[in-house]
Amino acid sequence: MQDNNLYTIKFMLIICVACAVGVSVVAMGLKPLQMYNAEIDNQKNVLSVVGLLEEGKSYGSSQISSMYKERIKSIVVNGKGEVVEDGNADELDLLTLDETNKGKPEEEQRWPIFEVEEGGKVVTFAIPISGRGLWSALYGYLALDANADTVAGITFYKEGETAGLGAEIRQPWFQEQFKGKEILEGDKLVSIKIFKPGVPIPADMEEHSVHGISGATITSTGVQDLLVKDLNRYKPFFASIWQSEGK
Amino acid sequence: MATLIDKIPGLAQLSKKDREIVVDPLWDNNPITLQVLGICSALAVTTKVQPALVMSAALVFVLTMSNVVISVLRNYIPSKVRMIVELAVISSLVIIIDEFLKAFLFDVAKELSVFVSLIVTNCIVMGRAEAYAMANGPFRSALDGIGNALGYGVILLLVASGREILGGGTWFGLPVVPQFVYDAGYVNVGLMLLPPGAFILLGLIIWVQRSISGKVID
């Protein structure tokens, strides 16, 4: 074995190039598959929040994709709540929605909405939600019924909270509580309030409140805050529906 | 233990020495319980059996391949940059396996998240490269890699089984705690899903394994 510097440098160069080539070839070769997986995952999240997936049943990726195509119609609205005609919701990156729209005038903002239609009428709306938890950013969807008032479901697909505590926001017991709750009190947007576990919810708050996770107060508050933030974001769009519902 | 393993097909064809290389780290010289290496991931990815299994499989790949590559190169690697070379090889292999998981086992890859990449810092991989592959031929290094990775995997699966059964009442996603036990007032031990649960279980496993094998190197 040679131990002079030139040999060492040459050797390292060869190793580095070889490793880099190997890694790049694999990464580039698998990229299409990974993108497809991410897309299917995203579609699965939307389908699950609007309640089209059966609990505990597993779905193949082709099933998910055809179901999504068949049932979900996505639209894009601007900051004023007006539908953007040439908008493509699938092109918006949900993880950076807040950043990309930040500081833009209302007309130029782009917010996606996913709709389920039945007999030509929208029966469920799903909006992306995101915000801060304790350790990490939380990403999910909130689904509302046709009246844009009753919660049809909530789901979180990306979080890095404490397993067993904050990460419980992914659990059915936490998410089930939201179903049937109402985000409006009269014509006022009150969103959903999260009470500490064990604290009795006052009767007049019953339909706007759920219980949080014990040991995960900051995550729970994070969920409460992000709901307020994102519901207000979509308020201009939903306002017309609320009006037509007589609220 | 040894006689049982002799009956496994494939292993019987190996010479006695080669067989020992594979079998030794499974029990007598287990990387986790005896050498207490690779603890970080053993604690982190063991809330459920499935991710633990995938993690073990990933380690089998990385450890075997890195041992072979390092062993092939061992006579050419300049000694002063020895560890950097090992690290470059190991991290490339880890990125490759991570990319494969994201492409073919997306859901599990999501669950394992950063811990696949953290195989780079798994002391078992670097340790075997340094201690074994630098001094032995590719074939034996491969056996050593497989043996150590399996030894790691066995413990991982044990801890994961314990945590999933006690903490979630399931094994591999299947319910194992019968309903009447819950009816009688049994509640899943949530503690087992938290890091302390992993520490307690792993500690118990190390204790039991060491007292049975009787080989303690403190």
CSV table of C-alpha atoms in Angstrom, one decimal:
chain,number,residue,atom,x,y,z
A,1,MET,CA,0.0,0.0,0.0
A,2,GLN,CA,1.3,3.4,-1.0
A,3,ASP,CA,1.1,6.1,1.6
A,4,ASN,CA,2.2,9.3,-0.3
A,5,ASN,CA,-0.1,12.2,-0.6
A,6,LEU,CA,-0.6,12.1,-4.4
A,7,TYR,CA,-1.8,8.5,-4.2
A,8,THR,CA,-4.2,9.4,-1.4
A,9,ILE,CA,-5.7,12.2,-3.3
A,10,LYS,CA,-6.1,10.1,-6.5
A,11,PHE,CA,-7.6,7.3,-4.5
A,12,MET,CA,-10.1,9.7,-2.8
A,13,LEU,CA,-11.1,11.2,-6.1
A,14,ILE,CA,-11.8,7.8,-7.6
A,15,ILE,CA,-13.9,6.8,-4.5
A,16,CYS,CA,-15.8,10.0,-4.5
A,17,VAL,CA,-16.6,9.9,-8.2
A,18,ALA,CA,-17.6,6.3,-8.0
A,19,CYS,CA,-19.9,6.9,-5.0
A,20,ALA,CA,-21.4,10.0,-6.6
A,21,VAL,CA,-22.1,8.2,-9.8
A,22,GLY,CA,-23.7,5.3,-8.0
A,23,VAL,CA,-25.9,7.5,-5.9
A,24,SER,CA,-27.0,9.7,-8.8
A,25,VAL,CA,-27.8,6.8,-11.1
A,26,VAL,CA,-30.1,5.2,-8.5
A,27,ALA,CA,-31.7,8.5,-7.5
A,28,MET,CA,-32.4,9.5,-11.1
A,29,GLY,CA,-33.6,6.1,-12.0
A,30,LEU,CA,-36.1,5.8,-9.2
A,31,LYS,CA,-37.3,9.4,-9.3
A,32,PRO,CA,-40.4,8.7,-11.5
A,33,LEU,CA,-41.5,6.0,-9.1
A,34,GLN,CA,-41.0,8.1,-6.1
A,35,MET,CA,-43.0,11.0,-7.6
A,36,TYR,CA,-45.8,8.7,-8.5
A,37,ASN,CA,-45.8,7.4,-4.9
A,38,ALA,CA,-46.0,10.9,-3.5
A,39,GLU,CA,-48.8,11.8,-5.8
A,40,ILE,CA,-50.8,8.6,-4.9
A,41,ASP,CA,-50.1,9.4,-1.2
A,42,ASN,CA,-51.5,12.9,-1.6
A,43,GLN,CA,-54.6,11.6,-3.4
A,44,LYS,CA,-55.1,9.0,-0.7
A,45,ASN,CA,-55.0,11.8,2.0
A,46,VAL,CA,-57.7,13.7,0.1
A,47,LEU,CA,-59.9,10.7,-0.4
A,48,SER,CA,-59.6,9.7,3.3
A,49,VAL,CA,-60.5,13.1,4.7
A,50,VAL,CA,-63.6,13.4,2.6
A,51,GLY,CA,-64.6,9.9,3.9
A,52,LEU,CA,-64.4,8.0,0.7
A,53,LEU,CA,-62.0,5.4,2.0
A,54,GLU,CA,-63.2,2.6,4.3
A,55,GLU,CA,-61.4,2.4,7.6
A,56,GLY,CA,-58.9,-0.5,7.9
A,57,LYS,CA,-59.2,-1.4,4.2
A,58,SER,CA,-56.1,-1.2,2.1
A,59,TYR,CA,-56.2,0.2,-1.4
A,60,GLY,CA,-53.9,-0.4,-4.3
A,61,SER,CA,-52.3,2.6,-6.0
A,62,SER,CA,-54.3,2.2,-9.2
A,63,GLN,CA,-57.6,2.0,-7.2
A,64,ILE,CA,-56.7,5.3,-5.4
A,65,SER,CA,-55.8,7.0,-8.6
A,66,SER,CA,-58.9,6.0,-10.5
A,67,MET,CA,-61.1,6.8,-7.5
A,68,TYR,CA,-59.5,10.2,-7.2
A,69,LYS,CA,-60.0,10.9,-10.9
A,70,GLU,CA,-63.6,9.9,-10.7
A,71,ARG,CA,-64.7,11.5,-7.4
A,72,ILE,CA,-62.5,14.5,-6.7
A,73,LYS,CA,-62.8,17.8,-8.5
A,74,SER,CA,-60.1,20.3,-7.6
A,75,ILE,CA,-60.5,24.0,-8.0
A,76,VAL,CA,-58.2,27.0,-7.2
A,77,VAL,CA,-59.4,30.1,-5.5
A,78,ASN,CA,-57.6,33.5,-5.0
A,79,GLY,CA,-57.5,35.4,-1.8
A,80,LYS,CA,-60.8,37.0,-2.5
A,81,GLY,CA,-62.5,33.6,-2.7
A,82,GLU,CA,-63.0,33.8,-6.5
A,83,VAL,CA,-62.4,30.7,-8.5
A,84,VAL,CA,-59.4,30.9,-10.7
A,85,GLU,CA,-60.5,29.5,-14.1
A,86,ASP,CA,-57.1,28.3,-15.4
A,87,GLY,CA,-55.9,27.1,-11.9
A,88,ASN,CA,-54.5,23.7,-11.5
A,89,ALA,CA,-54.7,22.5,-7.8
A,90,ASP,CA,-52.5,19.5,-8.5
A,91,GLU,CA,-49.6,21.9,-9.4
A,92,LEU,CA,-49.7,23.7,-6.1
A,93,ASP,CA,-47.2,22.4,-3.6
A,94,LEU,CA,-49.3,22.0,-0.4
A,95,LEU,CA,-46.2,22.0,1.8
A,96,THR,CA,-45.3,25.5,0.8
A,97,LEU,CA,-48.7,27.1,0.3
A,98,ASP,CA,-48.3,29.7,3.0
A,99,GLU,CA,-44.9,30.8,1.8
A,100,THR,CA,-45.7,31.0,-1.9
A,101,ASN,CA,-48.8,33.1,-1.2
A,102,LYS,CA,-47.2,35.3,1.4
A,103,GLY,CA,-47.1,39.0,0.6
A,104,LYS,CA,-49.0,38.5,-2.7
A,105,PRO,CA,-52.0,40.7,-3.5
A,106,GLU,CA,-55.3,38.8,-3.0
A,107,GLU,CA,-55.9,38.4,-6.7
A,108,GLU,CA,-52.6,36.6,-7.2
A,109,GLN,CA,-52.9,34.2,-4.3
A,110,ARG,CA,-53.7,30.6,-5.2
A,111,TRP,CA,-55.4,28.3,-2.7
A,112,PRO,CA,-56.6,24.8,-3.7
A,113,ILE,CA,-59.9,23.3,-2.7
A,114,PHE,CA,-60.9,19.7,-3.3
A,115,GLU,CA,-64.5,18.9,-3.9
A,116,VAL,CA,-66.6,15.8,-4.0
A,117,GLU,CA,-69.7,16.1,-6.2
A,118,GLU,CA,-72.9,14.1,-6.2
A,119,GLY,CA,-75.6,14.7,-8.8
A,120,GLY,CA,-73.9,17.9,-9.9
A,121,LYS,CA,-73.8,19.4,-6.4
A,122,VAL,CA,-70.8,19.7,-4.2
A,123,VAL,CA,-71.3,17.5,-1.1
A,124,THR,CA,-67.9,17.9,0.5
A,125,PHE,CA,-65.1,20.4,0.5
A,126,ALA,CA,-61.6,19.7,1.6
A,127,ILE,CA,-59.0,22.3,2.3
A,128,PRO,CA,-55.3,21.9,3.1
A,129,ILE,CA,-54.3,22.9,6.6
A,130,SER,CA,-50.9,23.5,8.0
A,131,GLY,CA,-49.3,25.1,11.0
A,132,ARG,CA,-46.9,24.7,13.9
A,133,GLY,CA,-46.9,22.0,16.5
A,134,LEU,CA,-44.3,21.5,19.2
A,135,TRP,CA,-41.4,20.2,17.3
A,136,SER,CA,-42.5,20.3,13.7
A,137,ALA,CA,-44.9,21.7,11.1
A,138,LEU,CA,-48.2,19.9,10.9
A,139,TYR,CA,-49.8,19.3,7.5
A,140,GLY,CA,-53.3,17.9,6.8
A,141,TYR,CA,-56.7,18.4,5.4
A,142,LEU,CA,-60.0,19.6,6.8
A,143,ALA,CA,-63.2,18.5,5.1
A,144,LEU,CA,-66.5,20.4,5.4
A,145,ASP,CA,-70.0,19.3,4.4
A,146,ALA,CA,-72.0,21.0,1.6
A,147,ASN,CA,-73.0,23.8,4.0
A,148,ALA,CA,-69.4,24.7,4.6
A,149,ASP,CA,-70.1,24.6,8.3
A,150,THR,CA,-70.2,21.0,9.5
A,151,VAL,CA,-66.9,19.3,9.7
A,152,ALA,CA,-66.8,16.1,7.7
A,153,GLY,CA,-63.3,15.0,8.7
A,154,ILE,CA,-59.8,16.1,9.5
A,155,THR,CA,-56.6,14.3,8.8
A,156,PHE,CA,-52.9,14.9,9.3
A,157,TYR,CA,-50.5,13.4,6.8
A,158,LYS,CA,-47.2,14.9,7.9
A,159,GLU,CA,-46.0,15.7,11.4
A,160,GLY,CA,-43.0,15.1,13.6
A,161,GLU,CA,-44.5,15.3,17.0
A,162,THR,CA,-43.7,13.1,20.0
A,163,ALA,CA,-44.8,9.6,19.3
A,164,GLY,CA,-47.6,8.6,21.7
A,165,LEU,CA,-48.3,12.3,22.6
A,166,GLY,CA,-48.4,14.9,19.9
A,167,ALA,CA,-48.4,12.3,17.2
A,168,GLU,CA,-51.8,11.2,18.5
A,169,ILE,CA,-53.3,13.8,16.2
A,170,ARG,CA,-53.0,11.1,13.5
A,171,GLN,CA,-55.1,8.7,15.6
A,172,PRO,CA,-58.7,8.0,14.8
A,173,TRP,CA,-59.8,8.8,18.4
A,174,PHE,CA,-58.6,12.4,18.0
A,175,GLN,CA,-59.8,12.9,14.5
A,176,GLU,CA,-63.2,11.3,15.0
A,177,GLN,CA,-64.2,13.9,17.5
A,178,PHE,CA,-64.2,16.6,14.9
A,179,LYS,CA,-66.8,15.0,12.7
A,180,GLY,CA,-70.2,16.8,13.0
A,181,LYS,CA,-68.8,19.8,14.8
A,182,GLU,CA,-69.7,23.2,13.4
A,183,ILE,CA,-67.3,26.0,12.6
A,184,LEU,CA,-70.0,28.7,12.6
A,185,GLU,CA,-71.9,30.2,15.5
A,186,GLY,CA,-74.8,32.0,13.8
A,187,ASP,CA,-72.9,33.9,11.0
A,188,LYS,CA,-69.7,34.1,12.9
A,189,LEU,CA,-66.7,31.9,12.2
A,190,VAL,CA,-65.7,30.4,15.5
A,191,SER,CA,-63.6,27.5,14.2
A,192,ILE,CA,-63.1,24.5,16.4
A,193,LYS,CA,-61.8,25.0,20.0
A,194,ILE,CA,-59.6,22.4,21.6
A,195,PHE,CA,-60.1,21.9,25.3
A,196,LYS,CA,-57.7,20.2,27.7
A,197,PRO,CA,-58.6,16.6,28.2
A,198,GLY,CA,-60.8,16.1,31.3
A,199,VAL,CA,-62.0,19.7,31.3
A,200,PRO,CA,-65.7,19.6,30.7
A,201,ILE,CA,-66.8,21.5,27.6
A,202,PRO,CA,-69.5,24.2,28.4
A,203,ALA,CA,-72.9,23.3,26.8
A,204,ASP,CA,-72.9,26.3,24.6
A,205,MET,CA,-69.5,25.4,23.2
A,206,GLU,CA,-70.3,21.7,22.7
A,207,GLU,CA,-70.8,21.9,18.9
A,208,HIS,CA,-67.6,23.9,18.3
A,209,SER,CA,-65.2,22.0,20.6
A,210,VAL,CA,-63.2,18.8,21.0
A,211,HIS,CA,-60.8,17.5,23.5
A,212,GLY,CA,-57.1,17.8,23.0
A,213,ILE,CA,-54.3,15.3,23.8
A,214,SER,CA,-53.1,15.0,27.3
A,215,GLY,CA,-49.4,15.6,27.5
A,216,ALA,CA,-49.4,17.4,24.2
A,217,THR,CA,-50.9,20.8,25.0
A,218,ILE,CA,-48.7,22.7,22.5
A,219,THR,CA,-49.5,20.3,19.7
A,220,SER,CA,-53.2,20.6,20.5
A,221,THR,CA,-53.1,24.4,20.6
A,222,GLY,CA,-51.2,24.3,17.4
A,223,VAL,CA,-54.1,22.4,15.8
A,224,GLN,CA,-56.5,24.9,17.2
A,225,ASP,CA,-54.5,27.9,15.8
A,226,LEU,CA,-54.0,26.4,12.4
A,227,LEU,CA,-57.7,25.8,12.0
A,228,VAL,CA,-58.4,29.4,12.8
A,229,LYS,CA,-55.7,30.6,10.4
A,230,ASP,CA,-56.7,28.4,7.5
A,231,LEU,CA,-60.5,28.7,7.9
A,232,ASN,CA,-60.1,32.5,7.8
A,233,ARG,CA,-58.0,32.0,4.7
A,234,TYR,CA,-60.9,30.3,2.9
A,235,LYS,CA,-63.5,32.5,4.5
A,236,PRO,CA,-64.1,34.7,1.4
A,237,PHE,CA,-64.8,31.6,-0.6
A,238,PHE,CA,-67.0,29.9,2.0
A,239,ALA,CA,-68.9,33.2,2.7
A,240,SER,CA,-71.0,32.9,-0.4
A,241,ILE,CA,-72.0,29.4,0.6
A,242,TRP,CA,-72.8,30.5,4.1
A,243,GLN,CA,-75.0,33.3,2.7
A,244,SER,CA,-76.9,31.0,0.4
A,245,GLU,CA,-77.5,28.7,3.4
A,246,GLY,CA,-79.0,31.7,5.2
A,247,LYS,CA,-76.3,32.1,7.8
B,1,MET,CA,-28.2,-23.3,19.8
B,2,ALA,CA,-25.3,-24.3,17.6
B,3,THR,CA,-26.7,-27.7,16.7
B,4,LEU,CA,-30.0,-26.2,15.8
B,5,ILE,CA,-28.3,-23.7,13.4
B,6,ASP,CA,-26.3,-26.5,11.8
B,7,LYS,CA,-29.5,-27.9,10.3
B,8,ILE,CA,-30.3,-24.7,8.4
B,9,PRO,CA,-29.7,-25.5,4.7
B,10,GLY,CA,-26.9,-23.5,3.2
B,11,LEU,CA,-25.1,-23.0,6.4
B,12,ALA,CA,-24.2,-26.7,6.5
B,13,GLN,CA,-22.1,-26.3,3.4
B,14,LEU,CA,-19.9,-23.7,5.0
B,15,SER,CA,-16.7,-24.6,6.8
B,16,LYS,CA,-16.9,-24.6,10.6
B,17,LYS,CA,-15.0,-21.3,10.8
B,18,ASP,CA,-17.3,-19.6,8.2
B,19,ARG,CA,-20.3,-20.8,10.0
B,20,GLU,CA,-19.1,-19.3,13.3
B,21,ILE,CA,-18.7,-16.0,11.6
B,22,VAL,CA,-22.4,-15.9,10.8
B,23,VAL,CA,-23.7,-17.6,13.9
B,24,ASP,CA,-21.5,-15.9,16.5
B,25,PRO,CA,-23.1,-12.4,16.3
B,26,LEU,CA,-26.6,-13.9,16.4
B,27,TRP,CA,-26.2,-14.9,20.0
B,28,ASP,CA,-22.8,-15.2,21.7
B,29,ASN,CA,-21.5,-12.0,20.4
B,30,ASN,CA,-24.6,-10.1,19.6
B,31,PRO,CA,-23.9,-6.5,18.5
B,32,ILE,CA,-26.7,-5.0,20.5
B,33,THR,CA,-26.8,-7.1,23.7
B,34,LEU,CA,-23.1,-7.8,24.1
B,35,GLN,CA,-21.4,-4.9,22.4
B,36,VAL,CA,-24.3,-2.5,23.0
B,37,LEU,CA,-23.9,-0.9,19.5
B,38,GLY,CA,-26.7,0.4,17.3
B,39,ILE,CA,-28.9,1.3,20.3
B,40,CYS,CA,-30.2,4.5,18.8
B,41,SER,CA,-32.2,2.9,16.0
B,42,ALA,CA,-33.1,-0.1,18.2
B,43,LEU,CA,-34.9,2.4,20.4
B,44,ALA,CA,-36.3,4.6,17.7
B,45,VAL,CA,-37.9,2.3,15.1
B,46,THR,CA,-39.2,-0.4,17.3
B,47,THR,CA,-42.7,0.9,18.1
B,48,LYS,CA,-44.1,-1.6,15.5
B,49,VAL,CA,-42.8,-4.8,14.0
B,50,GLN,CA,-43.1,-3.9,10.4
B,51,PRO,CA,-40.8,-0.9,10.3
B,52,ALA,CA,-38.4,-2.8,12.5
B,53,LEU,CA,-38.3,-5.6,10.0
B,54,VAL,CA,-37.7,-3.2,7.1
B,55,MET,CA,-35.0,-1.5,9.1
B,56,SER,CA,-33.3,-4.8,9.7
B,57,ALA,CA,-33.5,-5.7,6.1
B,58,ALA,CA,-32.0,-2.3,5.2
B,59,LEU,CA,-29.1,-3.0,7.6
B,60,VAL,CA,-28.5,-6.4,6.2
B,61,PHE,CA,-28.0,-4.8,2.8
B,62,VAL,CA,-25.9,-1.9,4.0
B,63,LEU,CA,-23.7,-3.9,6.3
B,64,THR,CA,-23.1,-6.8,3.9
B,65,MET,CA,-22.3,-4.5,0.9
B,66,SER,CA,-20.1,-2.2,2.9
B,67,ASN,CA,-18.2,-5.1,4.3
B,68,VAL,CA,-17.6,-6.5,0.9
B,69,VAL,CA,-16.6,-3.2,-0.7
B,70,ILE,CA,-14.3,-2.3,2.1
B,71,SER,CA,-12.8,-5.7,2.1
B,72,VAL,CA,-12.1,-5.7,-1.7
B,73,LEU,CA,-10.5,-2.2,-1.4
B,74,ARG,CA,-8.7,-3.0,1.9
B,75,ASN,CA,-5.2,-3.3,0.3
B,76,TYR,CA,-5.6,-0.1,-1.6
B,77,ILE,CA,-7.1,2.2,1.0
B,78,PRO,CA,-4.4,4.6,2.3
B,79,SER,CA,-4.4,4.1,6.0
B,80,LYS,CA,-4.7,7.8,6.9
B,81,VAL,CA,-8.0,8.3,5.1
B,82,ARG,CA,-9.3,4.8,6.0
B,83,MET,CA,-12.3,6.0,8.0
B,84,ILE,CA,-13.3,8.6,5.4
B,85,VAL,CA,-13.3,6.0,2.7
B,86,GLU,CA,-15.4,3.7,4.9
B,87,LEU,CA,-17.8,6.5,5.6
B,88,ALA,CA,-18.1,7.5,1.9
B,89,VAL,CA,-18.9,3.9,1.0
B,90,ILE,CA,-21.4,3.4,3.8
B,91,SER,CA,-23.3,6.7,3.2
B,92,SER,CA,-23.6,6.0,-0.5
B,93,LEU,CA,-25.1,2.6,0.3
B,94,VAL,CA,-27.5,4.1,2.8
B,95,ILE,CA,-28.7,6.7,0.3
B,96,ILE,CA,-29.2,4.0,-2.3
B,97,ILE,CA,-31.3,1.8,0.1
B,98,ASP,CA,-33.2,4.9,1.2
B,99,GLU,CA,-34.1,5.8,-2.4
B,100,PHE,CA,-35.2,2.2,-3.0
B,101,LEU,CA,-37.5,2.2,0.0
B,102,LYS,CA,-39.1,5.5,-1.1
B,103,ALA,CA,-39.7,4.0,-4.5
B,104,PHE,CA,-41.0,0.6,-3.5
B,105,LEU,CA,-42.1,0.7,0.1
B,106,PHE,CA,-43.4,4.2,0.4
B,107,ASP,CA,-45.5,3.8,3.4
B,108,VAL,CA,-42.9,2.2,5.5
B,109,ALA,CA,-40.3,4.6,4.3
B,110,LYS,CA,-42.5,7.4,5.5
B,111,GLU,CA,-42.7,5.8,8.9
B,112,LEU,CA,-38.9,5.2,9.2
B,113,SER,CA,-38.3,8.7,7.9
B,114,VAL,CA,-34.9,9.9,9.0
B,115,PHE,CA,-33.8,6.6,10.6
B,116,VAL,CA,-32.9,5.0,7.4
B,117,SER,CA,-30.4,7.8,6.7
B,118,LEU,CA,-29.2,7.4,10.2
B,119,ILE,CA,-27.9,3.9,9.4
B,120,VAL,CA,-24.8,5.9,8.4
B,121,THR,CA,-24.1,6.6,12.1
B,122,ASN,CA,-25.0,3.1,13.2
B,123,CYS,CA,-21.8,2.0,15.0
B,124,ILE,CA,-22.3,-1.6,13.9
B,125,VAL,CA,-21.6,-0.7,10.3
B,126,MET,CA,-18.6,1.4,10.9
B,127,GLY,CA,-17.4,-1.0,13.6
B,128,ARG,CA,-17.5,-4.1,11.3
B,129,ALA,CA,-15.8,-2.2,8.5
B,130,GLU,CA,-13.0,-1.2,10.8
B,131,ALA,CA,-12.7,-4.4,12.9
B,132,TYR,CA,-13.4,-7.0,10.3
B,133,ALA,CA,-13.5,-6.0,6.6
B,134,MET,CA,-10.2,-4.1,6.8
B,135,ALA,CA,-8.5,-7.4,7.7
B,136,ASN,CA,-10.4,-10.2,6.0
B,137,GLY,CA,-11.4,-11.3,2.5
B,138,PRO,CA,-14.6,-10.3,0.8
B,139,PHE,CA,-16.4,-13.7,1.3
B,140,ARG,CA,-15.8,-13.8,5.0
B,141,SER,CA,-16.6,-10.1,5.3
B,142,ALA,CA,-19.9,-10.7,3.6
B,143,LEU,CA,-20.7,-13.5,6.1
B,144,ASP,CA,-19.6,-11.3,9.0
B,145,GLY,CA,-21.9,-8.5,7.7
B,146,ILE,CA,-24.9,-10.8,7.3
B,147,GLY,CA,-24.3,-12.3,10.7
B,148,ASN,CA,-24.0,-9.0,12.5
B,149,ALA,CA,-27.0,-7.5,10.7
B,150,LEU,CA,-29.1,-10.5,11.6
B,151,GLY,CA,-28.0,-10.3,15.2
B,152,TYR,CA,-29.1,-6.7,15.2
B,153,GLY,CA,-32.4,-7.6,13.4
B,154,VAL,CA,-33.2,-10.3,15.9
B,155,ILE,CA,-33.0,-8.0,18.9
B,156,LEU,CA,-34.9,-5.2,16.9
B,157,LEU,CA,-37.7,-7.6,16.2
B,158,LEU,CA,-37.8,-8.8,19.8
B,159,VAL,CA,-38.1,-5.3,21.2
B,160,ALA,CA,-40.6,-4.3,18.5
B,161,SER,CA,-42.8,-7.3,19.2
B,162,GLY,CA,-42.8,-6.5,22.9
B,163,ARG,CA,-43.6,-2.9,22.3
B,164,GLU,CA,-46.3,-3.5,19.7
B,165,ILE,CA,-48.0,-6.3,21.6
B,166,LEU,CA,-47.9,-4.5,25.0
B,167,GLY,CA,-48.4,-1.0,23.7
B,168,GLY,CA,-50.8,-1.4,20.9
B,169,GLY,CA,-52.3,-4.9,21.4
B,170,THR,CA,-51.3,-5.9,17.9
B,171,TRP,CA,-48.4,-7.8,16.2
B,172,PHE,CA,-47.5,-7.0,12.7
B,173,GLY,CA,-50.7,-5.0,12.6
B,174,LEU,CA,-52.9,-8.0,13.5
B,175,PRO,CA,-54.8,-7.8,16.8
B,176,VAL,CA,-53.3,-10.4,19.3
B,177,VAL,CA,-54.9,-9.3,22.5
B,178,PRO,CA,-58.3,-11.0,22.6
B,179,GLN,CA,-61.3,-8.8,23.2
B,180,PHE,CA,-62.3,-10.5,26.5
B,181,VAL,CA,-59.0,-9.4,28.0
B,182,TYR,CA,-60.0,-5.8,27.2
B,183,ASP,CA,-63.5,-6.5,28.5
B,184,ALA,CA,-62.0,-7.6,31.8
B,185,GLY,CA,-60.4,-4.1,32.1
B,186,TYR,CA,-57.0,-4.5,30.5
B,187,VAL,CA,-55.7,-1.4,28.9
B,188,ASN,CA,-52.8,-1.2,26.4
B,189,VAL,CA,-49.6,-0.1,28.1
B,190,GLY,CA,-49.1,3.3,26.4
B,191,LEU,CA,-45.7,3.7,28.1
B,192,MET,CA,-44.3,0.9,25.9
B,193,LEU,CA,-44.7,3.2,22.8
B,194,LEU,CA,-42.7,5.9,24.4
B,195,PRO,CA,-38.9,6.0,24.5
B,196,PRO,CA,-38.8,4.8,28.2
B,197,GLY,CA,-40.7,1.7,27.2
B,198,ALA,CA,-38.0,0.9,24.6
B,199,PHE,CA,-35.3,1.5,27.2
B,200,ILE,CA,-37.0,-0.8,29.7
B,201,LEU,CA,-37.6,-3.6,27.3
B,202,LEU,CA,-34.1,-3.4,25.7
B,203,GLY,CA,-32.6,-3.4,29.2
B,204,LEU,CA,-34.6,-6.5,30.1
B,205,ILE,CA,-33.6,-8.2,26.9
B,206,ILE,CA,-29.9,-7.5,27.4
B,207,TRP,CA,-30.1,-8.8,30.9
B,208,VAL,CA,-31.9,-12.0,30.0
B,209,GLN,CA,-29.7,-12.6,27.0
B,210,ARG,CA,-26.5,-12.1,28.9
B,211,SER,CA,-27.6,-14.3,31.8
B,212,ILE,CA,-28.5,-17.1,29.4
B,213,SER,CA,-25.4,-16.9,27.2
B,214,GLY,CA,-23.1,-16.3,30.1
B,215,LYS,CA,-20.8,-14.2,28.0
B,216,VAL,CA,-20.3,-10.9,29.5
B,217,ILE,CA,-17.5,-8.7,28.5
B,218,ASP,CA,-17.7,-5.8,31.0
